[in-house]
Short mmCIF file of C-alpha atoms and ligand atoms in Angstrom, two decimals:
data_model
loop_
_atom_site.label_atom_id
_atom_site.label_comp_id
_atom_site.label_asym_id
_atom_site.label_seq_id
_atom_site.Cartn_x
_atom_site.Cartn_y
_atom_site.Cartn_z
CA MET S 8 16.13 -11.14 3.83
CA ASN S 9 15.35 -9.34 0.73
CA ARG S 10 14.43 -6.25 0.35
CA LEU S 11 11.72 -6.16 -2.64
CA GLU S 12 11.90 -3.51 -5.46
CA VAL S 13 8.87 -0.88 -4.73
CA LEU S 14 7.58 0.14 -8.39
CA HIS S 15 6.82 3.88 -9.13
CA PHE S 16 4.20 5.29 -10.64
CA PRO S 17 3.36 5.83 -13.65
CA ASP S 18 4.88 2.05 -13.83
CA LYS S 19 1.94 -0.01 -15.91
CA ARG S 20 2.63 -3.02 -13.71
CA LEU S 21 0.91 -1.00 -10.81
CA ARG S 22 -2.38 -1.11 -13.15
CA LYS S 23 -2.72 -4.77 -12.83
CA ILE S 24 -5.66 -6.69 -10.92
CA ALA S 25 -4.14 -9.09 -8.06
CA GLU S 26 -4.73 -12.22 -8.14
CA PRO S 27 -6.90 -14.03 -5.46
CA VAL S 28 -4.44 -16.35 -2.83
CA LYS S 29 -5.76 -19.79 -3.40
CA LYS S 30 -3.66 -21.51 -0.57
CA VAL S 31 -2.00 -19.83 2.44
CA ASP S 32 1.25 -22.47 2.53
CA ASN S 33 4.86 -21.24 2.58
CA GLU S 34 5.29 -19.48 -0.40
CA ILE S 35 2.63 -17.11 0.75
CA LYS S 36 3.91 -16.46 4.27
CA ASN S 37 7.46 -15.99 2.93
CA ILE S 38 6.15 -13.27 0.52
CA ILE S 39 4.64 -11.67 3.16
CA GLU S 40 7.47 -11.79 5.79
CA GLN S 41 9.36 -10.06 2.85
CA MET S 42 6.82 -7.33 2.32
CA PHE S 43 7.22 -6.67 6.35
CA PHE S 44 10.78 -6.45 5.83
CA THR S 45 10.81 -4.31 2.70
CA MET S 46 7.69 -1.72 4.08
CA TYR S 47 9.93 -1.45 7.46
CA GLU S 48 13.31 -0.52 5.52
CA GLU S 49 11.04 1.48 2.92
CA LYS S 50 9.91 3.61 6.35
CA GLY S 51 6.13 2.73 5.09
CA ILE S 52 3.41 2.15 7.38
CA GLY S 53 1.38 -0.22 4.62
CA LEU S 54 2.34 -2.30 1.40
CA ALA S 55 0.57 -3.97 -1.02
CA ALA S 56 2.20 -6.69 -3.05
CA THR S 57 1.41 -5.00 -6.52
CA GLN S 58 4.05 -2.17 -5.42
CA VAL S 59 6.60 -4.82 -5.26
CA ASN S 60 5.76 -6.70 -8.78
CA ILE S 61 3.94 -9.61 -7.09
CA HIS S 62 0.50 -9.72 -8.10
CA LYS S 63 -1.31 -11.28 -5.40
CA ARG S 64 -3.86 -10.36 -3.04
CA ILE S 65 -1.59 -9.57 -0.32
CA ILE S 66 -1.22 -6.39 1.97
CA VAL S 67 0.85 -5.46 5.13
CA ILE S 68 0.37 -2.66 7.72
CA ASP S 69 1.68 -1.55 10.52
CA VAL S 70 0.50 1.69 11.75
CA SER S 71 1.61 1.44 15.45
CA GLU S 72 4.05 4.09 16.89
CA ASN S 73 7.10 1.47 17.88
CA LYS S 74 6.59 -0.50 14.63
CA ASP S 75 5.40 -3.42 16.49
CA LYS S 76 1.83 -4.49 15.56
CA LYS S 77 2.05 -6.52 12.25
CA ILE S 78 -1.32 -6.89 10.34
CA PHE S 79 -1.43 -8.78 7.24
CA LEU S 80 -4.68 -9.04 4.74
CA ILE S 81 -4.95 -12.30 2.74
CA ASN S 82 -7.71 -12.22 -0.22
CA PRO S 83 -9.05 -9.01 1.74
CA GLU S 84 -12.76 -8.20 0.58
CA ILE S 85 -14.78 -5.17 1.88
CA ILE S 86 -17.92 -5.95 3.52
CA SER S 87 -19.25 -2.58 4.67
CA LEU S 88 -17.84 1.18 4.60
CA SER S 89 -19.34 3.68 6.53
CA ASP S 90 -21.09 6.90 5.11
CA ASP S 91 -18.80 8.93 7.17
CA ILE S 92 -15.91 10.65 5.48
CA ASP S 93 -12.34 11.34 6.69
CA THR S 94 -10.24 13.44 4.81
CA MET S 95 -6.35 12.81 5.20
CA GLU S 96 -3.25 13.77 3.46
CA GLU S 97 -2.23 10.59 1.73
CA GLY S 98 1.35 9.31 0.67
CA CYS S 99 2.39 6.31 -1.17
CA LEU S 100 5.62 4.37 -1.71
CA SER S 101 4.98 4.32 -5.49
CA VAL S 102 4.56 7.92 -5.79
CA PRO S 103 7.69 8.96 -3.70
CA GLY S 104 7.70 12.47 -2.36
CA PHE S 105 3.79 13.59 -3.11
CA TYR S 106 1.48 13.92 -0.36
CA GLU S 107 -2.36 14.74 -1.47
CA THR S 108 -5.53 15.09 0.36
CA VAL S 109 -7.90 12.37 0.04
CA SER S 110 -11.38 11.46 1.29
CA ARG S 111 -12.24 8.32 2.31
CA PRO S 112 -14.89 6.38 4.18
CA LYS S 113 -14.24 6.98 8.07
CA THR S 114 -14.51 3.40 8.95
CA VAL S 115 -14.10 0.05 6.95
CA LYS S 116 -15.09 -3.80 7.55
CA VAL S 117 -13.13 -6.10 5.74
CA SER S 118 -12.86 -10.07 5.70
CA SER S 119 -9.26 -11.64 5.34
CA LEU S 120 -7.84 -15.08 5.57
CA ASN S 121 -5.37 -15.55 8.37
CA TYR S 122 -2.20 -17.99 8.61
CA ASP S 123 -4.11 -20.82 8.88
CA GLY S 124 -6.25 -20.13 6.17
CA LYS S 125 -9.33 -19.15 7.68
CA GLN S 126 -11.42 -16.23 7.38
CA ILE S 127 -11.38 -13.62 9.89
CA GLU S 128 -12.90 -9.76 9.94
CA ILE S 129 -11.30 -6.80 10.85
CA GLU S 130 -13.20 -3.52 11.52
CA ALA S 131 -10.87 -0.34 11.38
CA ASN S 132 -11.22 3.45 11.53
CA GLY S 133 -9.00 6.47 11.45
CA LEU S 134 -5.30 5.80 9.70
CA LEU S 135 -5.82 2.20 9.85
CA SER S 136 -9.36 2.26 7.78
CA THR S 137 -7.46 4.93 5.44
CA CYS S 138 -4.25 2.59 4.99
CA ILE S 139 -6.47 -0.54 4.55
CA GLN S 140 -8.93 1.39 1.89
CA HIS S 141 -5.35 2.66 0.03
CA GLU S 142 -3.59 -0.54 0.10
CA ILE S 143 -7.12 -2.49 -1.38
CA ASP S 144 -6.76 0.29 -4.46
CA HIS S 145 -3.43 -0.99 -5.07
CA LEU S 146 -4.66 -4.60 -5.40
CA ASN S 147 -7.04 -3.31 -8.03
CA GLY S 148 -4.51 -1.32 -9.84
CA LYS S 149 -5.55 1.85 -8.52
CA LEU S 150 -3.50 4.65 -6.80
CA PHE S 151 -4.09 7.68 -4.14
CA VAL S 152 -3.22 10.14 -7.05
CA ASP S 153 -6.59 8.61 -8.82
CA HIS S 154 -8.54 9.95 -6.47
CA ILE S 155 -7.25 13.65 -7.00
CA SER S 156 -7.34 16.01 -9.92
CA SER S 157 -5.82 14.87 -13.34
CA LEU S 158 -4.38 18.02 -13.49
CA LYS S 159 -2.69 17.66 -10.30
CA ARG S 160 -2.13 13.81 -11.12
CA SER S 161 -0.31 14.40 -14.53
CA ARG S 162 1.52 16.80 -12.81
CA ILE S 163 3.14 14.47 -10.55
CA GLU S 164 3.43 12.23 -13.12
CA LYS S 165 5.76 14.57 -15.29
CA LYS S 166 8.02 15.04 -11.85
CA ILE S 167 8.28 11.49 -11.13
CA THR S 168 9.33 10.71 -14.83
CA LYS S 169 11.85 13.50 -14.97
CA LEU S 170 13.35 12.47 -11.49
CA LYS S 171 14.01 8.97 -12.44
CA LYS S 172 15.08 9.83 -15.75
CA GLU S 173 18.03 12.15 -13.71
CA GLY S 174 18.16 8.96 -11.27
CA ALA S 175 17.19 11.48 -8.48
CA VAL S 176 13.61 9.96 -6.92
CA PRO S 177 14.05 10.65 -3.15
CA SER S 178 15.20 7.94 -1.30
CA ARG S 179 13.31 7.23 1.81
CA LYS S 180 16.19 5.54 3.53
CA SER S 181 18.56 8.72 3.69
CA THR S 182 15.36 11.07 4.83
CA PRO S 183 14.47 9.66 8.24
CA ASN S 184 11.86 12.09 9.06
CA TYR S 185 10.13 11.44 5.74
CA LYS S 186 6.70 11.19 6.67
CA SER S 187 4.36 7.93 6.44
CA ALA S 188 3.58 6.57 3.37
CA ILE S 189 1.42 3.59 2.24
NI1 LIG N 7 0.51 3.23 -1.88
#
């Protein structure tokens, strides 16, 4: 299994809008498996295809403690969002080493295709809800840093650009107690 390369902010490819999956075939299932592999290797709890430079509407998530509850979404569409707001500290595999507080609707209801290409619905709250909304943002070319002030965003951009130049972007593999990122 190949670990896919995760793109880092401010890479412009993270701004591409992903295309809907036309058919859930073996190619798509293969992409999903590689995305799960990459997400677990990177110690992430969620990954959108956009982050690995595959511009298809696919998301993988596992927010379970034992890393044994795989959730994938194909062509996810938000059906409804609650008025209640949840505020959480978010991190992102594409913005390594940075965490900021983001407010989002507490509950989300989404539709997705399953492995048989049939439409299903998922309702989520708490961390899973945050994760789903964060990943759908990725498919639309949006990052969690777009939810914070432009001053903070440009500071993060400058720091990551500098670290990349020095070849010193924090490696998640070498830091076992790294906080969750999506
Ligand atoms: Ni992310």
